[in-house]
Amino acid sequence: MTASNDDLYQQNQDRRMEEASVVRKIVLMTISVIIVLLLIGALGTFIYVNASMKAVDSDNDTTQVVEVPMGSTASSIAASLEDQGLIKNAFIFRLYVKFSGEANFRAGNFELSPSMSMQQIVDKLNDPEAGSTPSASAAVPEGSDIEEISSILSETLGINQQDFLDKMKDEAYIRQLISEYPGILTDDILQEDIRYPLEGYLFAATYSFLSDDSLSIDNIVHMMLDKSQQIITPYLDDFKQRDLTIHEAVTFASLVENEARNKEERNMIAGIFYNRLADDMKLQTDPTVLYALGEHKPRVYYKDLEVDSPYNTYRIKGLPVGPISNFSESSLQSVVNPKTSDYLYFLAGDNGQIYYARTFDEHEELIEKHMHVNE
């Protein structure tokens, strides 16, 4: 028997209703999944934003002077705060001050610390009584050694140069600093042949001081070590991957700093140093000779290469006993991410250009062509 038209119609209706029910379930399930994902995203965003607004380090009350020049934008201020390790996220800071209507910051110099929350920092930047003009500042260039730094501090801040140098050799003081900065200072800096234990660890930057009360040698040293700690700490895992101790990495960076003028040269020269170390060759870098001599002059002569010193890389293999100056972050980056090449030699020609060679014969040809060699 064949089904009647009424039966077929009912079957079709039942099938359509069943299909519609399945579609509704799929739609409801899809909407539910989307809602759950949105809720998870919203919760994740809330947690992230809330964490970004908290203090970077609630236990670190060390103050830093932040300069807010006239006409500074919220973006430039946010970037500066993030660079100095005072906020976790510059983008969140910009959004926060934009939507809170608190972006009209005052120009001046503000004492801020990593223990302050984002709201506390915003309040400080908006406080008409908080901003002040620094009583003094000192610009320490990249590639400066301890003795050069002592001269800069004497000229710009009135610090007694000999007192500063004496402090740099005070073992009890250095041991105290090692206990305060265990993340970057180790007993390696107390090796007997090291001239100044803190050589290389006083970071290159401009340091501002709001009152004469802060112009003590101890405060200045702490401010510079705070900056070094901020710069060096993110690279600690990279040092381990390169099988370098912190002291070796800082020493390495100081050599690169004194041999190169820009990032490209730093990356290439760092790679050449690695090649020479791998081939058990002496590094033979002139700045170490000058440091061993305790002199600053434009040219190293053959007679200078004979100076007997654990800093002289023409006489010793491997890295010198310690850094020969401070360095830029770019030099530190080149140590952990050097340019790969098969070069083993480089020289700075009389025109300032750096030339690279794979063999000693090629190197000799470059010397003859690009340098006026004095005995």
CSV table of C-alpha atoms in Angstrom, one decimal:
chain,number,residue,atom,x,y,z
A,1,MET,CA,0.0,0.0,0.0
A,2,THR,CA,1.2,3.5,-0.7
A,3,ALA,CA,1.0,6.3,1.8
A,4,SER,CA,-1.8,8.8,1.4
A,5,ASN,CA,-1.1,12.4,0.6
A,6,ASP,CA,-2.0,13.4,4.2
A,7,ASP,CA,0.5,10.9,5.5
A,8,LEU,CA,3.3,12.2,3.2
A,9,TYR,CA,2.5,15.7,4.2
A,10,GLN,CA,2.7,14.9,7.9
A,11,GLN,CA,6.0,13.1,7.4
A,12,ASN,CA,7.4,16.1,5.6
A,13,GLN,CA,6.3,18.4,8.3
A,14,ASP,CA,7.8,16.1,11.0
A,15,ARG,CA,11.1,16.0,9.1
A,16,ARG,CA,11.1,19.8,8.7
A,17,MET,CA,10.4,20.3,12.4
A,18,GLU,CA,13.2,17.8,13.3
A,19,GLU,CA,15.6,19.7,11.0
A,20,ALA,CA,14.5,23.0,12.5
A,21,SER,CA,15.1,21.7,16.0
A,22,VAL,CA,18.6,20.6,15.1
A,23,VAL,CA,19.4,24.0,13.5
A,24,ARG,CA,18.1,25.7,16.6
A,25,LYS,CA,20.3,23.5,18.8
A,26,ILE,CA,23.3,24.2,16.6
A,27,VAL,CA,22.6,28.0,16.7
A,28,LEU,CA,22.1,28.0,20.4
A,29,MET,CA,25.3,26.0,21.0
A,30,THR,CA,27.3,28.3,18.7
A,31,ILE,CA,25.9,31.4,20.5
A,32,SER,CA,26.7,29.8,23.8
A,33,VAL,CA,30.3,29.1,22.8
A,34,ILE,CA,30.7,32.6,21.5
A,35,ILE,CA,29.3,34.0,24.7
A,36,VAL,CA,31.6,31.8,26.8
A,37,LEU,CA,34.6,32.9,24.7
A,38,LEU,CA,33.7,36.5,25.0
A,39,LEU,CA,33.3,36.1,28.7
A,40,ILE,CA,36.7,34.4,28.9
A,41,GLY,CA,38.3,37.1,26.8
A,42,ALA,CA,36.7,39.8,28.9
A,43,LEU,CA,37.9,38.2,32.1
A,44,GLY,CA,41.4,37.7,30.6
A,45,THR,CA,41.5,41.3,29.5
A,46,PHE,CA,40.3,42.5,32.9
A,47,ILE,CA,42.9,40.4,34.7
A,48,TYR,CA,45.7,41.6,32.4
A,49,VAL,CA,44.7,45.3,32.7
A,50,ASN,CA,44.3,45.0,36.4
A,51,ALA,CA,47.8,43.4,36.7
A,52,SER,CA,49.3,46.1,34.4
A,53,MET,CA,48.0,48.8,36.8
A,54,LYS,CA,49.7,47.4,39.8
A,55,ALA,CA,53.2,48.3,40.9
A,56,VAL,CA,56.1,46.8,38.9
A,57,ASP,CA,57.8,45.9,42.2
A,58,SER,CA,56.0,46.6,45.4
A,59,ASP,CA,59.1,45.9,47.5
A,60,ASN,CA,61.3,48.3,45.6
A,61,ASP,CA,61.1,51.8,47.1
A,62,THR,CA,64.1,53.1,45.2
A,63,THR,CA,63.2,56.5,43.6
A,64,GLN,CA,64.0,57.6,40.1
A,65,VAL,CA,63.8,61.1,38.7
A,66,VAL,CA,61.5,61.2,35.7
A,67,GLU,CA,61.7,64.3,33.5
A,68,VAL,CA,58.5,65.5,31.8
A,69,PRO,CA,59.4,68.2,29.3
A,70,MET,CA,57.0,71.0,28.4
A,71,GLY,CA,54.6,69.8,25.8
A,72,SER,CA,55.1,66.0,26.5
A,73,THR,CA,52.3,63.7,25.2
A,74,ALA,CA,50.8,60.9,27.2
A,75,SER,CA,52.4,58.5,24.7
A,76,SER,CA,56.0,59.9,25.2
A,77,ILE,CA,55.5,59.9,29.0
A,78,ALA,CA,54.1,56.3,28.9
A,79,ALA,CA,57.1,55.1,26.8
A,80,SER,CA,59.6,56.8,29.2
A,81,LEU,CA,57.9,55.3,32.3
A,82,GLU,CA,58.0,51.8,30.7
A,83,ASP,CA,61.6,52.2,29.6
A,84,GLN,CA,62.6,53.1,33.2
A,85,GLY,CA,60.7,50.1,34.7
A,86,LEU,CA,58.1,52.2,36.5
A,87,ILE,CA,55.0,50.8,34.7
A,88,LYS,CA,54.3,47.5,33.2
A,89,ASN,CA,52.6,48.5,30.0
A,90,ALA,CA,52.7,51.8,28.2
A,91,PHE,CA,49.6,51.0,26.1
A,92,ILE,CA,47.5,50.4,29.1
A,93,PHE,CA,48.8,53.6,30.7
A,94,ARG,CA,47.8,55.6,27.6
A,95,LEU,CA,44.3,54.1,27.6
A,96,TYR,CA,43.9,54.6,31.4
A,97,VAL,CA,44.8,58.3,31.3
A,98,LYS,CA,42.7,58.9,28.2
A,99,PHE,CA,39.5,57.4,29.6
A,100,SER,CA,40.1,58.8,33.1
A,101,GLY,CA,40.6,62.3,31.7
A,102,GLU,CA,43.9,62.6,33.7
A,103,ALA,CA,46.3,63.1,30.7
A,104,ASN,CA,47.0,66.8,31.3
A,105,PHE,CA,50.3,66.2,33.1
A,106,ARG,CA,52.5,69.0,34.4
A,107,ALA,CA,56.1,69.6,33.1
A,108,GLY,CA,58.8,69.0,35.7
A,109,ASN,CA,60.9,66.4,37.3
A,110,PHE,CA,59.2,63.8,39.5
A,111,GLU,CA,60.5,61.3,42.0
A,112,LEU,CA,58.8,57.9,41.2
A,113,SER,CA,59.5,54.4,42.2
A,114,PRO,CA,58.6,50.8,41.0
A,115,SER,CA,56.6,50.3,44.2
A,116,MET,CA,54.0,52.8,43.0
A,117,SER,CA,50.8,51.7,41.3
A,118,MET,CA,49.7,53.3,38.0
A,119,GLN,CA,47.2,55.4,39.8
A,120,GLN,CA,49.8,56.6,42.3
A,121,ILE,CA,52.1,57.6,39.4
A,122,VAL,CA,49.3,59.4,37.6
A,123,ASP,CA,48.4,61.2,40.8
A,124,LYS,CA,52.0,62.2,41.3
A,125,LEU,CA,52.3,63.5,37.7
A,126,ASN,CA,49.2,65.6,38.2
A,127,ASP,CA,50.3,67.0,41.6
A,128,PRO,CA,51.2,70.7,41.2
A,129,GLU,CA,53.5,70.4,44.2
A,130,ALA,CA,55.4,67.2,43.0
A,131,GLY,CA,57.2,68.4,40.0
A,132,SER,CA,60.5,70.2,40.5
A,133,THR,CA,63.5,71.4,38.7
A,134,PRO,CA,66.6,69.2,39.2
A,135,SER,CA,69.4,70.8,41.2
A,136,ALA,CA,72.0,69.1,39.1
A,137,SER,CA,72.5,66.4,36.5
A,138,ALA,CA,75.3,64.4,35.1
A,139,ALA,CA,75.5,62.8,31.6
A,140,VAL,CA,77.7,59.7,31.6
A,141,PRO,CA,78.5,58.6,28.0
A,142,GLU,CA,78.6,55.1,26.7
A,143,GLY,CA,82.1,53.7,26.8
A,144,SER,CA,83.1,55.6,29.9
A,145,ASP,CA,85.5,54.0,32.4
A,146,ILE,CA,85.5,54.6,36.2
A,147,GLU,CA,88.2,57.2,36.0
A,148,GLU,CA,86.3,59.1,33.3
A,149,ILE,CA,83.1,58.8,35.3
A,150,SER,CA,84.9,60.2,38.4
A,151,SER,CA,86.0,63.2,36.3
A,152,ILE,CA,82.4,63.8,35.0
A,153,LEU,CA,80.9,63.6,38.4
A,154,SER,CA,83.5,66.0,39.7
A,155,GLU,CA,82.9,68.5,37.0
A,156,THR,CA,79.1,68.4,36.9
A,157,LEU,CA,78.1,67.5,40.5
A,158,GLY,CA,81.1,68.7,42.5
A,159,ILE,CA,81.9,65.2,43.8
A,160,ASN,CA,85.4,64.8,45.1
A,161,GLN,CA,87.1,62.8,42.4
A,162,GLN,CA,89.6,61.0,44.7
A,163,ASP,CA,86.9,60.2,47.2
A,164,PHE,CA,84.9,58.6,44.4
A,165,LEU,CA,87.9,56.5,43.2
A,166,ASP,CA,88.7,55.5,46.8
A,167,LYS,CA,85.1,54.3,47.2
A,168,MET,CA,85.5,52.3,44.0
A,169,LYS,CA,88.3,50.3,45.6
A,170,ASP,CA,86.7,49.9,49.1
A,171,GLU,CA,86.2,46.1,49.4
A,172,ALA,CA,83.7,46.4,52.3
A,173,TYR,CA,81.6,48.8,50.3
A,174,ILE,CA,81.8,46.6,47.2
A,175,ARG,CA,80.7,43.5,49.2
A,176,GLN,CA,77.8,45.5,50.5
A,177,LEU,CA,76.7,46.3,47.0
A,178,ILE,CA,77.1,42.7,45.9
A,179,SER,CA,74.6,41.7,48.7
A,180,GLU,CA,72.2,44.4,47.5
A,181,TYR,CA,72.5,43.6,43.8
A,182,PRO,CA,73.0,39.8,43.6
A,183,GLY,CA,71.3,39.7,40.2
A,184,ILE,CA,74.1,41.5,38.5
A,185,LEU,CA,77.1,41.8,40.9
A,186,THR,CA,79.0,38.6,41.7
A,187,ASP,CA,82.2,37.8,43.5
A,188,ASP,CA,83.8,37.7,40.1
A,189,ILE,CA,84.3,41.5,40.4
A,190,LEU,CA,86.5,41.0,43.4
A,191,GLN,CA,89.2,39.1,41.5
A,192,GLU,CA,92.6,40.3,42.6
A,193,ASP,CA,93.8,41.7,39.2
A,194,ILE,CA,90.6,43.8,38.6
A,195,ARG,CA,91.4,47.5,38.7
A,196,TYR,CA,88.0,48.7,39.8
A,197,PRO,CA,85.3,46.1,40.8
A,198,LEU,CA,82.5,48.2,39.5
A,199,GLU,CA,84.1,48.9,36.2
A,200,GLY,CA,81.5,48.4,33.5
A,201,TYR,CA,78.6,48.2,35.9
A,202,LEU,CA,77.9,52.0,36.2
A,203,PHE,CA,75.5,52.4,33.3
A,204,ALA,CA,75.7,55.2,30.8
A,205,ALA,CA,72.8,57.6,31.1
A,206,THR,CA,71.9,61.1,32.2
A,207,TYR,CA,71.3,61.2,36.0
A,208,SER,CA,69.3,64.0,37.5
A,209,PHE,CA,69.2,65.0,41.2
A,210,LEU,CA,66.4,67.0,42.9
A,211,SER,CA,68.4,68.2,45.9
A,212,ASP,CA,71.9,68.5,47.2
A,213,ASP,CA,71.0,65.9,49.8
A,214,SER,CA,70.9,63.2,47.1
A,215,LEU,CA,74.4,64.2,45.8
A,216,SER,CA,76.3,61.6,47.8
A,217,ILE,CA,78.7,59.1,46.2
A,218,ASP,CA,76.6,56.3,47.7
A,219,ASN,CA,73.3,57.6,46.2
A,220,ILE,CA,74.9,58.2,42.8
A,221,VAL,CA,76.3,54.7,42.7
A,222,HIS,CA,73.0,53.2,43.7
A,223,MET,CA,71.2,55.1,41.0
A,224,MET,CA,73.7,53.9,38.4
A,225,LEU,CA,73.5,50.3,39.6
A,226,ASP,CA,69.7,50.5,39.5
A,227,LYS,CA,69.9,51.5,35.9
A,228,SER,CA,72.4,48.7,35.1
A,229,GLN,CA,70.2,46.1,36.9
A,230,GLN,CA,67.2,47.3,34.8
A,231,ILE,CA,69.1,46.9,31.5
A,232,ILE,CA,71.1,43.7,32.3
A,233,THR,CA,68.4,41.6,34.0
A,234,PRO,CA,66.3,40.8,30.9
A,235,TYR,CA,69.4,39.2,29.2
A,236,LEU,CA,70.3,36.8,32.0
A,237,ASP,CA,68.8,33.8,30.3
A,238,ASP,CA,70.5,34.8,27.0
A,239,PHE,CA,73.9,34.8,28.8
A,240,LYS,CA,73.3,31.3,30.0
A,241,GLN,CA,72.4,30.1,26.5
A,242,ARG,CA,75.8,31.6,25.3
A,243,ASP,CA,77.5,29.9,28.2
A,244,LEU,CA,78.6,33.3,29.6
A,245,THR,CA,78.6,34.4,33.2
A,246,ILE,CA,77.2,37.9,34.0
A,247,HIS,CA,80.7,39.2,34.4
A,248,GLU,CA,81.9,37.7,31.1
A,249,ALA,CA,78.9,39.1,29.3
A,250,VAL,CA,79.5,42.6,30.7
A,251,THR,CA,83.2,42.4,29.9
A,252,PHE,CA,82.4,41.2,26.4
A,253,ALA,CA,79.9,44.1,25.9
A,254,SER,CA,82.5,46.6,27.0
A,255,LEU,CA,85.0,45.4,24.3
A,256,VAL,CA,82.3,45.6,21.6
A,257,GLU,CA,81.4,49.1,22.8
A,258,ASN,CA,84.9,50.4,22.4
A,259,GLU,CA,85.5,48.8,19.0
A,260,ALA,CA,82.3,49.8,17.1
A,261,ARG,CA,80.3,52.9,16.3
A,262,ASN,CA,76.9,51.5,15.4
A,263,LYS,CA,74.7,48.5,15.8
A,264,GLU,CA,75.7,46.9,12.5
A,265,GLU,CA,79.4,47.1,13.4
A,266,ARG,CA,78.7,45.9,17.0
A,267,ASN,CA,76.9,42.8,15.7
A,268,MET,CA,79.7,42.0,13.2
A,269,ILE,CA,82.5,42.5,15.7
A,270,ALA,CA,80.8,40.5,18.4
A,271,GLY,CA,80.6,37.6,15.9
A,272,ILE,CA,84.3,37.9,15.0
A,273,PHE,CA,85.2,37.8,18.7
A,274,TYR,CA,83.1,34.6,19.1
A,275,ASN,CA,84.9,33.2,16.0
A,276,ARG,CA,88.3,33.9,17.5
A,277,LEU,CA,87.4,32.5,20.9
A,278,ALA,CA,86.1,29.3,19.2
A,279,ASP,CA,89.4,29.0,17.3
A,280,ASP,CA,91.4,29.5,20.5
A,281,MET,CA,92.8,32.8,19.1
A,282,LYS,CA,93.7,35.8,21.2
A,283,LEU,CA,91.1,38.6,20.8
A,284,GLN,CA,93.8,41.2,20.2
A,285,THR,CA,91.6,44.3,20.6
A,286,ASP,CA,93.4,47.6,21.0
A,287,PRO,CA,91.1,49.2,23.6
A,288,THR,CA,92.2,46.6,26.1
A,289,VAL,CA,95.8,47.6,25.6
A,290,LEU,CA,94.9,51.3,26.3
A,291,TYR,CA,93.0,50.2,29.4
A,292,ALA,CA,96.0,48.2,30.5
A,293,LEU,CA,98.2,51.2,30.0
A,294,GLY,CA,95.8,53.5,31.8
A,295,GLU,CA,95.9,55.9,28.9
A,296,HIS,CA,93.6,57.4,26.3
A,297,LYS,CA,95.2,58.0,23.0
A,298,PRO,CA,94.2,57.7,19.3
A,299,ARG,CA,96.6,55.0,18.3
A,300,VAL,CA,98.1,51.9,19.8
A,301,TYR,CA,101.8,51.3,18.8
A,302,TYR,CA,103.6,48.0,18.5
A,303,LYS,CA,105.6,48.7,21.7
A,304,ASP,CA,102.3,49.1,23.6
A,305,LEU,CA,101.2,45.6,22.8
A,306,GLU,CA,103.8,44.2,25.2
A,307,VAL,CA,102.3,45.7,28.3
A,308,ASP,CA,102.0,42.9,30.9
A,309,SER,CA,98.4,43.0,32.1
A,310,PRO,CA,95.4,40.6,32.5
A,311,TYR,CA,93.5,43.2,30.5
A,312,ASN,CA,95.9,43.0,27.5
A,313,THR,CA,94.2,40.7,25.0
A,314,TYR,CA,97.4,40.6,22.9
A,315,ARG,CA,99.0,38.7,25.7
A,316,ILE,CA,96.2,36.7,27.2
A,317,LYS,CA,93.7,34.3,25.6
A,318,GLY,CA,90.0,34.8,26.1
A,319,LEU,CA,88.3,37.8,27.6
A,320,PRO,CA,90.2,40.1,29.9
A,321,VAL,CA,89.8,39.9,33.6
A,322,GLY,CA,87.0,42.4,33.7
A,323,PRO,CA,85.3,45.2,31.7
A,324,ILE,CA,87.2,48.2,30.4
A,325,SER,CA,84.3,50.6,30.4
A,326,ASN,CA,80.5,50.8,30.6
A,327,PHE,CA,78.5,50.0,27.5
A,328,SER,CA,75.3,50.7,25.6
A,329,GLU,CA,72.4,48.2,25.6
A,330,SER,CA,73.0,47.8,21.9
A,331,SER,CA,76.5,46.3,22.7
A,332,LEU,CA,74.9,44.0,25.2
A,333,GLN,CA,72.4,42.9,22.5
A,334,SER,CA,75.2,42.2,20.1
A,335,VAL,CA,76.8,39.8,22.6
A,336,VAL,CA,73.7,37.7,22.8
A,337,ASN,CA,72.8,38.1,19.1
A,338,PRO,CA,76.0,38.5,17.1
A,339,LYS,CA,76.2,38.5,13.3
A,340,THR,CA,77.3,35.1,11.9
A,341,SER,CA,80.2,35.3,9.5
A,342,ASP,CA,83.5,33.6,8.8
A,343,TYR,CA,85.6,36.7,9.4
A,344,LEU,CA,88.4,36.5,12.0
A,345,TYR,CA,90.0,39.9,11.6
A,346,PHE,CA,88.8,43.5,11.5
A,347,LEU,CA,90.5,46.9,11.6
A,348,ALA,CA,89.4,50.6,11.7
A,349,GLY,CA,91.0,52.4,8.8
A,350,ASP,CA,92.4,55.9,8.9
A,351,ASN,CA,89.1,57.1,7.4
A,352,GLY,CA,87.1,55.5,10.2
A,353,GLN,CA,85.7,52.7,8.1
A,354,ILE,CA,85.9,49.2,9.5
A,355,TYR,CA,87.3,46.5,7.2
A,356,TYR,CA,86.9,42.7,7.7
A,357,ALA,CA,89.1,39.8,6.7
A,358,ARG,CA,89.0,36.0,6.8
A,359,THR,CA,92.7,35.4,6.8
A,360,PHE,CA,95.8,37.1,8.3
A,361,ASP,CA,97.2,37.7,4.8
A,362,GLU,CA,94.0,39.6,3.8
A,363,HIS,CA,94.2,41.5,7.1
A,364,GLU,CA,97.8,42.5,6.4
A,365,GLU,CA,96.7,43.8,2.9
A,366,LEU,CA,93.9,45.9,4.5
A,367,ILE,CA,96.4,47.3,7.0
A,368,GLU,CA,98.8,48.3,4.3
A,369,LYS,CA,96.0,49.8,2.2
A,370,HIS,CA,93.9,51.6,4.8
A,371,MET,CA,96.2,52.4,7.7
A,372,HIS,CA,99.3,54.6,8.3
A,373,VAL,CA,101.1,52.3,10.7
A,374,ASN,CA,103.5,53.8,13.3
A,375,GLU,CA,106.0,51.8,15.2
